């Protein structure tokens, strides 16, 4: 990969009664923009940053708080050798002031265990950082309507099991960058297959928060199954990530 630095422009920006900031821009050797963002008076990244490919197309974007800590969302995926289905956990590092600019979906549960009956079971979604009027825009979908069906009434989803098996209910919202999922275990015999559960499928943290621990359990599994968990992460610039057996520790990444 070529070095992006041919020349750098620094545009000094002054806001009344605020600290000095600098708009920082890097260019590829062909003259196209490579990176653009804002530095504070200590040359620390703040605000919104954008990275570009050499052909000028946008590559990725990132956000930083006023101390240079990266804010954003990472998805942790946990699996177990004894379990057919994985479980996803959303870890979001949030600047409280900017939370309304990056709403996310939070569910009352990440796992539902149902029996095949005619009644419906409710689950509630919340758009964190949203408003009351956003409740009508949730979209509820079943990944396998032969096993379970769902219909939405604004922020309430009604789920019914039709056949023994396991599937996911996916909840999305136009203002949320990520959808949320509920693992639905349906059984006719009162005995469910193994499935993974965690205390919460969404972990919200401030950039300055200390480490948080997530403990996974394998329902209907054996005690030794805790050693068969595997954890993975989709991006590595939002949180620091360590795990052992069924326990994962996450910390907002510090600059």
mmCIF file of C-alpha atoms in Angstrom:
data_model
loop_
_atom_site.group_PDB
_atom_site.id
_atom_site.type_symbol
_atom_site.label_atom_id
_atom_site.label_comp_id
_atom_site.label_asym_id
_atom_site.label_seq_id
_atom_site.Cartn_x
_atom_site.Cartn_y
_atom_site.Cartn_z
ATOM 1 C CA UNK A 1 0.000 0.000 0.000
ATOM 2 C CA UNK A 2 1.399 3.409 -0.992
ATOM 3 C CA UNK A 3 2.145 6.010 1.608
ATOM 4 C CA UNK A 4 -0.784 8.426 1.667
ATOM 5 C CA UNK A 5 1.316 11.420 2.582
ATOM 6 C CA UNK A 6 2.351 13.730 -0.222
ATOM 7 C CA UNK A 7 1.456 16.896 1.548
ATOM 8 C CA UNK A 8 -0.658 17.839 4.512
ATOM 9 C CA UNK A 9 -2.867 20.851 4.890
ATOM 10 C CA UNK A 10 -3.746 22.301 8.246
ATOM 11 C CA UNK A 11 -6.614 24.756 8.308
ATOM 12 C CA UNK A 12 -6.868 26.600 11.587
ATOM 13 C CA UNK A 13 -10.415 26.992 12.796
ATOM 14 C CA UNK A 14 -11.344 29.253 15.669
ATOM 15 C CA UNK A 15 -14.686 29.201 17.446
ATOM 16 C CA UNK A 16 -15.589 31.921 19.895
ATOM 17 C CA UNK A 17 -14.875 30.904 23.493
ATOM 18 C CA UNK A 18 -13.700 27.446 22.372
ATOM 19 C CA UNK A 19 -10.319 25.769 22.145
ATOM 20 C CA UNK A 20 -8.404 25.908 18.866
ATOM 21 C CA UNK A 21 -8.941 23.011 16.483
ATOM 22 C CA UNK A 22 -7.294 22.075 13.198
ATOM 23 C CA UNK A 23 -8.844 20.468 10.162
ATOM 24 C CA UNK A 24 -6.324 17.813 9.168
ATOM 25 C CA UNK A 25 -6.193 16.503 5.595
ATOM 26 C CA UNK A 26 -3.845 13.938 4.060
ATOM 27 C CA UNK A 27 -3.538 13.204 0.353
ATOM 28 C CA UNK A 28 -2.518 10.244 -1.754
ATOM 29 C CA UNK A 29 0.451 10.684 -4.086
ATOM 30 C CA UNK A 30 -1.985 11.133 -7.002
ATOM 31 C CA UNK A 31 -3.528 14.162 -5.303
ATOM 32 C CA UNK A 32 -6.766 12.552 -4.110
ATOM 33 C CA UNK A 33 -7.787 12.928 -0.488
ATOM 34 C CA UNK A 34 -6.719 10.070 1.828
ATOM 35 C CA UNK A 35 -7.835 11.197 5.303
ATOM 36 C CA UNK A 36 -9.764 14.125 6.730
ATOM 37 C CA UNK A 37 -10.739 15.005 10.271
ATOM 38 C CA UNK A 38 -10.261 17.389 13.172
ATOM 39 C CA UNK A 39 -7.362 17.644 15.634
ATOM 40 C CA UNK A 40 -7.582 19.515 18.931
ATOM 41 C CA UNK A 41 -4.893 21.801 20.303
ATOM 42 C CA UNK A 42 -2.944 18.740 21.506
ATOM 43 C CA UNK A 43 -3.056 17.140 18.020
ATOM 44 C CA UNK A 44 -5.526 14.483 19.206
ATOM 45 C CA UNK A 45 -8.270 13.260 16.880
ATOM 46 C CA UNK A 46 -11.758 14.516 17.753
ATOM 47 C CA UNK A 47 -15.145 14.498 16.066
ATOM 48 C CA UNK A 48 -15.822 12.817 12.722
ATOM 49 C CA UNK A 49 -13.036 11.348 10.582
ATOM 50 C CA UNK A 50 -13.174 9.920 7.067
ATOM 51 C CA UNK A 51 -10.732 7.688 5.192
ATOM 52 C CA UNK A 52 -10.688 7.369 1.393
ATOM 53 C CA UNK A 53 -9.378 4.884 -1.162
ATOM 54 C CA UNK A 54 -6.752 6.086 -3.612
ATOM 55 C CA UNK A 55 -9.418 6.319 -6.343
ATOM 56 C CA UNK A 56 -11.320 8.854 -4.239
ATOM 57 C CA UNK A 57 -14.085 6.550 -3.013
ATOM 58 C CA UNK A 58 -14.912 6.628 0.693
ATOM 59 C CA UNK A 59 -13.353 3.721 2.615
ATOM 60 C CA UNK A 60 -14.631 4.122 6.170
ATOM 61 C CA UNK A 61 -15.674 6.643 8.811
ATOM 62 C CA UNK A 62 -14.952 6.944 12.524
ATOM 63 C CA UNK A 63 -15.846 9.139 15.480
ATOM 64 C CA UNK A 64 -13.781 10.310 18.457
ATOM 65 C CA UNK A 65 -14.749 12.087 21.666
ATOM 66 C CA UNK A 66 -13.030 15.267 22.890
ATOM 67 C CA UNK A 67 -10.292 13.185 24.554
ATOM 68 C CA UNK A 68 -9.500 11.206 21.418
ATOM 69 C CA UNK A 69 -11.265 7.998 22.447
ATOM 70 C CA UNK A 70 -12.876 6.052 19.619
ATOM 71 C CA UNK A 71 -16.655 5.808 19.824
ATOM 72 C CA UNK A 72 -18.801 3.431 17.795
ATOM 73 C CA UNK A 73 -20.188 -0.098 17.690
ATOM 74 C CA UNK A 74 -18.586 -3.551 17.669
ATOM 75 C CA UNK A 75 -20.342 -6.901 17.347
ATOM 76 C CA UNK A 76 -19.186 -9.831 19.489
ATOM 77 C CA UNK A 77 -20.161 -13.298 18.265
ATOM 78 C CA UNK A 78 -20.141 -16.190 20.738
ATOM 79 C CA UNK A 79 -20.413 -19.833 19.687
ATOM 80 C CA UNK A 80 -20.259 -23.220 21.403
ATOM 81 C CA UNK A 81 -19.335 -26.594 19.934
ATOM 82 C CA UNK A 82 -22.485 -28.142 21.447
ATOM 83 C CA UNK A 83 -24.823 -25.499 20.065
ATOM 84 C CA UNK A 84 -26.113 -25.075 16.519
ATOM 85 C CA UNK A 85 -26.770 -21.347 16.741
ATOM 86 C CA UNK A 86 -24.394 -18.529 17.605
ATOM 87 C CA UNK A 87 -25.339 -15.456 19.630
ATOM 88 C CA UNK A 88 -24.418 -11.852 18.841
ATOM 89 C CA UNK A 89 -23.745 -9.143 21.403
ATOM 90 C CA UNK A 90 -23.597 -5.471 20.444
ATOM 91 C CA UNK A 91 -20.938 -3.486 22.331
ATOM 92 C CA UNK A 92 -21.441 0.235 21.848
ATOM 93 C CA UNK A 93 -19.062 2.914 23.107
ATOM 94 C CA UNK A 94 -21.192 6.045 23.324
ATOM 95 C CA UNK A 95 -20.550 9.706 23.880
ATOM 96 C CA UNK A 96 -23.656 10.550 25.961
ATOM 97 C CA UNK A 97 -24.009 13.948 24.295
ATOM 98 C CA UNK A 98 -23.944 12.387 20.835
ATOM 99 C CA UNK A 99 -26.079 9.341 21.656
ATOM 100 C CA UNK A 100 -29.080 10.785 19.864
ATOM 101 C CA UNK A 101 -27.032 10.924 16.660
ATOM 102 C CA UNK A 102 -26.366 7.166 16.754
ATOM 103 C CA UNK A 103 -29.539 5.422 17.981
ATOM 104 C CA UNK A 104 -29.455 1.671 18.601
ATOM 105 C CA UNK A 105 -32.000 -1.057 19.305
ATOM 106 C CA UNK A 106 -32.267 -2.621 22.750
ATOM 107 C CA UNK A 107 -34.502 -5.621 23.480
ATOM 108 C CA UNK A 108 -35.986 -6.871 26.728
ATOM 109 C CA UNK A 109 -34.507 -10.309 26.014
ATOM 110 C CA UNK A 110 -32.046 -11.929 23.617
ATOM 111 C CA UNK A 111 -33.539 -15.447 23.917
ATOM 112 C CA UNK A 112 -37.142 -16.733 23.918
ATOM 113 C CA UNK A 113 -38.083 -20.331 24.740
ATOM 114 C CA UNK A 114 -41.561 -21.189 23.476
ATOM 115 C CA UNK A 115 -43.805 -24.203 23.123
ATOM 116 C CA UNK A 116 -45.969 -24.758 20.070
ATOM 117 C CA UNK A 117 -49.278 -23.297 21.235
ATOM 118 C CA UNK A 118 -51.828 -20.925 19.761
ATOM 119 C CA UNK A 119 -50.974 -17.966 22.007
ATOM 120 C CA UNK A 120 -48.449 -15.216 21.310
ATOM 121 C CA UNK A 121 -45.560 -14.069 23.502
ATOM 122 C CA UNK A 122 -44.566 -10.406 23.569
ATOM 123 C CA UNK A 123 -41.130 -8.814 23.471
ATOM 124 C CA UNK A 124 -40.371 -5.092 23.581
ATOM 125 C CA UNK A 125 -37.847 -3.103 21.569
ATOM 126 C CA UNK A 126 -36.457 0.330 22.434
ATOM 127 C CA UNK A 127 -34.618 2.743 20.171
ATOM 128 C CA UNK A 128 -32.023 4.155 22.565
ATOM 129 C CA UNK A 129 -31.307 7.728 21.531
ATOM 130 C CA UNK A 130 -34.617 7.948 19.671
ATOM 131 C CA UNK A 131 -37.883 9.713 20.407
ATOM 132 C CA UNK A 132 -41.452 8.675 21.176
ATOM 133 C CA UNK A 133 -42.434 9.069 17.535
ATOM 134 C CA UNK A 134 -39.818 6.475 16.480
ATOM 135 C CA UNK A 135 -41.745 3.625 18.126
ATOM 136 C CA UNK A 136 -43.965 3.187 15.077
ATOM 137 C CA UNK A 137 -41.008 2.494 12.731
ATOM 138 C CA UNK A 138 -39.751 -0.844 14.080
ATOM 139 C CA UNK A 139 -39.660 -3.715 11.571
ATOM 140 C CA UNK A 140 -40.128 -7.271 12.867
ATOM 141 C CA UNK A 141 -39.196 -10.330 10.779
ATOM 142 C CA UNK A 142 -38.891 -14.079 11.369
ATOM 143 C CA UNK A 143 -35.902 -15.790 9.748
ATOM 144 C CA UNK A 144 -37.953 -19.000 9.399
ATOM 145 C CA UNK A 145 -41.726 -18.546 9.392
ATOM 146 C CA UNK A 146 -42.239 -22.331 9.415
ATOM 147 C CA UNK A 147 -40.856 -22.440 12.959
ATOM 148 C CA UNK A 148 -42.035 -19.124 14.403
ATOM 149 C CA UNK A 149 -44.026 -16.144 13.197
ATOM 150 C CA UNK A 150 -43.978 -12.568 14.426
ATOM 151 C CA UNK A 151 -46.015 -9.454 13.889
ATOM 152 C CA UNK A 152 -45.158 -6.040 15.208
ATOM 153 C CA UNK A 153 -47.299 -3.498 16.965
ATOM 154 C CA UNK A 154 -44.941 -0.524 17.020
ATOM 155 C CA UNK A 155 -42.265 -1.345 19.638
ATOM 156 C CA UNK A 156 -44.004 -4.590 20.689
ATOM 157 C CA UNK A 157 -43.353 -7.834 18.816
ATOM 158 C CA UNK A 158 -45.770 -10.762 19.140
ATOM 159 C CA UNK A 159 -44.122 -14.156 18.578
ATOM 160 C CA UNK A 160 -45.770 -17.555 18.177
ATOM 161 C CA UNK A 161 -44.076 -20.953 17.825
ATOM 162 C CA UNK A 162 -45.419 -23.149 15.006
ATOM 163 C CA UNK A 163 -43.029 -26.108 14.953
ATOM 164 C CA UNK A 164 -40.159 -27.557 16.955
ATOM 165 C CA UNK A 165 -36.849 -25.955 16.040
ATOM 166 C CA UNK A 166 -34.750 -22.860 16.446
ATOM 167 C CA UNK A 167 -34.767 -19.583 14.530
ATOM 168 C CA UNK A 168 -34.163 -15.860 14.946
ATOM 169 C CA UNK A 169 -36.487 -12.870 15.057
ATOM 170 C CA UNK A 170 -34.792 -9.825 13.541
ATOM 171 C CA UNK A 171 -35.753 -6.314 14.641
ATOM 172 C CA UNK A 172 -34.630 -3.310 12.604
ATOM 173 C CA UNK A 173 -35.275 0.419 12.521
ATOM 174 C CA UNK A 174 -34.477 3.039 9.865
ATOM 175 C CA UNK A 175 -32.505 5.134 12.352
ATOM 176 C CA UNK A 176 -30.421 2.259 13.763
ATOM 177 C CA UNK A 177 -27.213 1.234 12.019
ATOM 178 C CA UNK A 178 -27.525 -2.338 13.311
ATOM 179 C CA UNK A 179 -30.497 -4.668 13.592
ATOM 180 C CA UNK A 180 -31.068 -6.733 16.752
ATOM 181 C CA UNK A 181 -31.868 -10.431 16.995
ATOM 182 C CA UNK A 182 -33.771 -12.676 19.371
ATOM 183 C CA UNK A 183 -32.978 -16.381 19.412
ATOM 184 C CA UNK A 184 -36.294 -18.274 19.478
ATOM 185 C CA UNK A 185 -36.242 -21.887 20.680
ATOM 186 C CA UNK A 186 -39.507 -23.715 19.905
ATOM 187 C CA UNK A 187 -40.342 -27.105 21.385
ATOM 188 C CA UNK A 188 -43.337 -29.418 21.575
ATOM 189 C CA UNK A 189 -41.948 -31.672 24.329
ATOM 190 C CA UNK A 190 -40.986 -29.138 27.010
ATOM 191 C CA UNK A 191 -37.351 -29.948 26.376
ATOM 192 C CA UNK A 192 -35.363 -27.488 24.316
ATOM 193 C CA UNK A 193 -32.177 -27.924 22.355
ATOM 194 C CA UNK A 194 -29.051 -26.279 23.713
ATOM 195 C CA UNK A 195 -28.834 -22.541 23.199
ATOM 196 C CA UNK A 196 -26.551 -19.731 24.319
ATOM 197 C CA UNK A 197 -27.730 -16.987 26.634
ATOM 198 C CA UNK A 198 -26.077 -13.878 28.125
ATOM 199 C CA UNK A 199 -27.426 -11.351 30.661
ATOM 200 C CA UNK A 200 -27.889 -8.735 27.918
ATOM 201 C CA UNK A 201 -27.348 -8.754 24.167
ATOM 202 C CA UNK A 202 -26.455 -5.028 24.164
ATOM 203 C CA UNK A 203 -23.656 -3.494 26.244
ATOM 204 C CA UNK A 204 -23.506 0.319 26.245
ATOM 205 C CA UNK A 205 -20.369 1.972 27.610
ATOM 206 C CA UNK A 206 -18.884 5.449 27.847
ATOM 207 C CA UNK A 207 -15.351 5.910 26.463
ATOM 208 C CA UNK A 208 -14.037 6.384 30.012
ATOM 209 C CA UNK A 209 -15.751 3.321 31.531
ATOM 210 C CA UNK A 210 -13.761 0.504 33.094
ATOM 211 C CA UNK A 211 -13.924 -3.104 31.911
ATOM 212 C CA UNK A 212 -17.201 -5.005 31.790
ATOM 213 C CA UNK A 213 -17.555 -8.774 31.938
ATOM 214 C CA UNK A 214 -19.978 -10.850 29.872
ATOM 215 C CA UNK A 215 -20.699 -14.405 31.002
ATOM 216 C CA UNK A 216 -22.278 -16.832 28.550
ATOM 217 C CA UNK A 217 -24.299 -19.885 29.558
ATOM 218 C CA UNK A 218 -25.328 -22.941 27.557
ATOM 219 C CA UNK A 219 -28.910 -23.773 28.496
ATOM 220 C CA UNK A 220 -29.560 -27.545 28.590
ATOM 221 C CA UNK A 221 -25.826 -28.149 28.311
ATOM 222 C CA UNK A 222 -23.278 -29.788 30.609
ATOM 223 C CA UNK A 223 -21.017 -28.108 33.146
ATOM 224 C CA UNK A 224 -17.959 -28.813 30.994
ATOM 225 C CA UNK A 225 -19.516 -27.036 28.004
ATOM 226 C CA UNK A 226 -18.281 -23.702 29.323
ATOM 227 C CA UNK A 227 -14.841 -24.614 27.958
ATOM 228 C CA UNK A 228 -16.244 -24.981 24.431
ATOM 229 C CA UNK A 229 -17.184 -21.343 23.910
ATOM 230 C CA UNK A 230 -15.486 -19.271 21.218
ATOM 231 C CA UNK A 231 -15.692 -15.489 20.939
ATOM 232 C CA UNK A 232 -14.962 -13.255 17.948
ATOM 233 C CA UNK A 233 -15.127 -9.553 17.121
ATOM 234 C CA UNK A 234 -16.007 -7.798 13.859
ATOM 235 C CA UNK A 235 -13.837 -4.680 14.402
ATOM 236 C CA UNK A 236 -10.924 -4.107 16.754
ATOM 237 C CA UNK A 237 -10.691 -0.308 17.044
ATOM 238 C CA UNK A 238 -13.728 0.250 19.307
ATOM 239 C CA UNK A 239 -13.092 -2.065 22.280
ATOM 240 C CA UNK A 240 -10.304 -4.172 23.759
ATOM 241 C CA UNK A 241 -11.452 -7.767 23.901
ATOM 242 C CA UNK A 242 -10.269 -10.747 25.971
ATOM 243 C CA UNK A 243 -11.973 -14.034 26.763
ATOM 244 C CA UNK A 244 -11.466 -17.325 28.533
ATOM 245 C CA UNK A 245 -13.965 -20.190 28.420
ATOM 246 C CA UNK A 246 -17.445 -18.682 28.864
ATOM 247 C CA UNK A 247 -16.320 -15.248 30.122
ATOM 248 C CA UNK A 248 -15.465 -12.260 27.923
ATOM 249 C CA UNK A 249 -14.076 -8.945 29.167
ATOM 250 C CA UNK A 250 -14.460 -5.771 27.102
ATOM 251 C CA UNK A 251 -13.006 -2.307 27.661
ATOM 252 C CA UNK A 252 -13.416 0.838 25.554
ATOM 253 C CA UNK A 253 -10.233 1.258 23.555
ATOM 254 C CA UNK A 254 -8.075 4.047 24.908
ATOM 255 C CA UNK A 255 -5.822 6.254 22.834
#
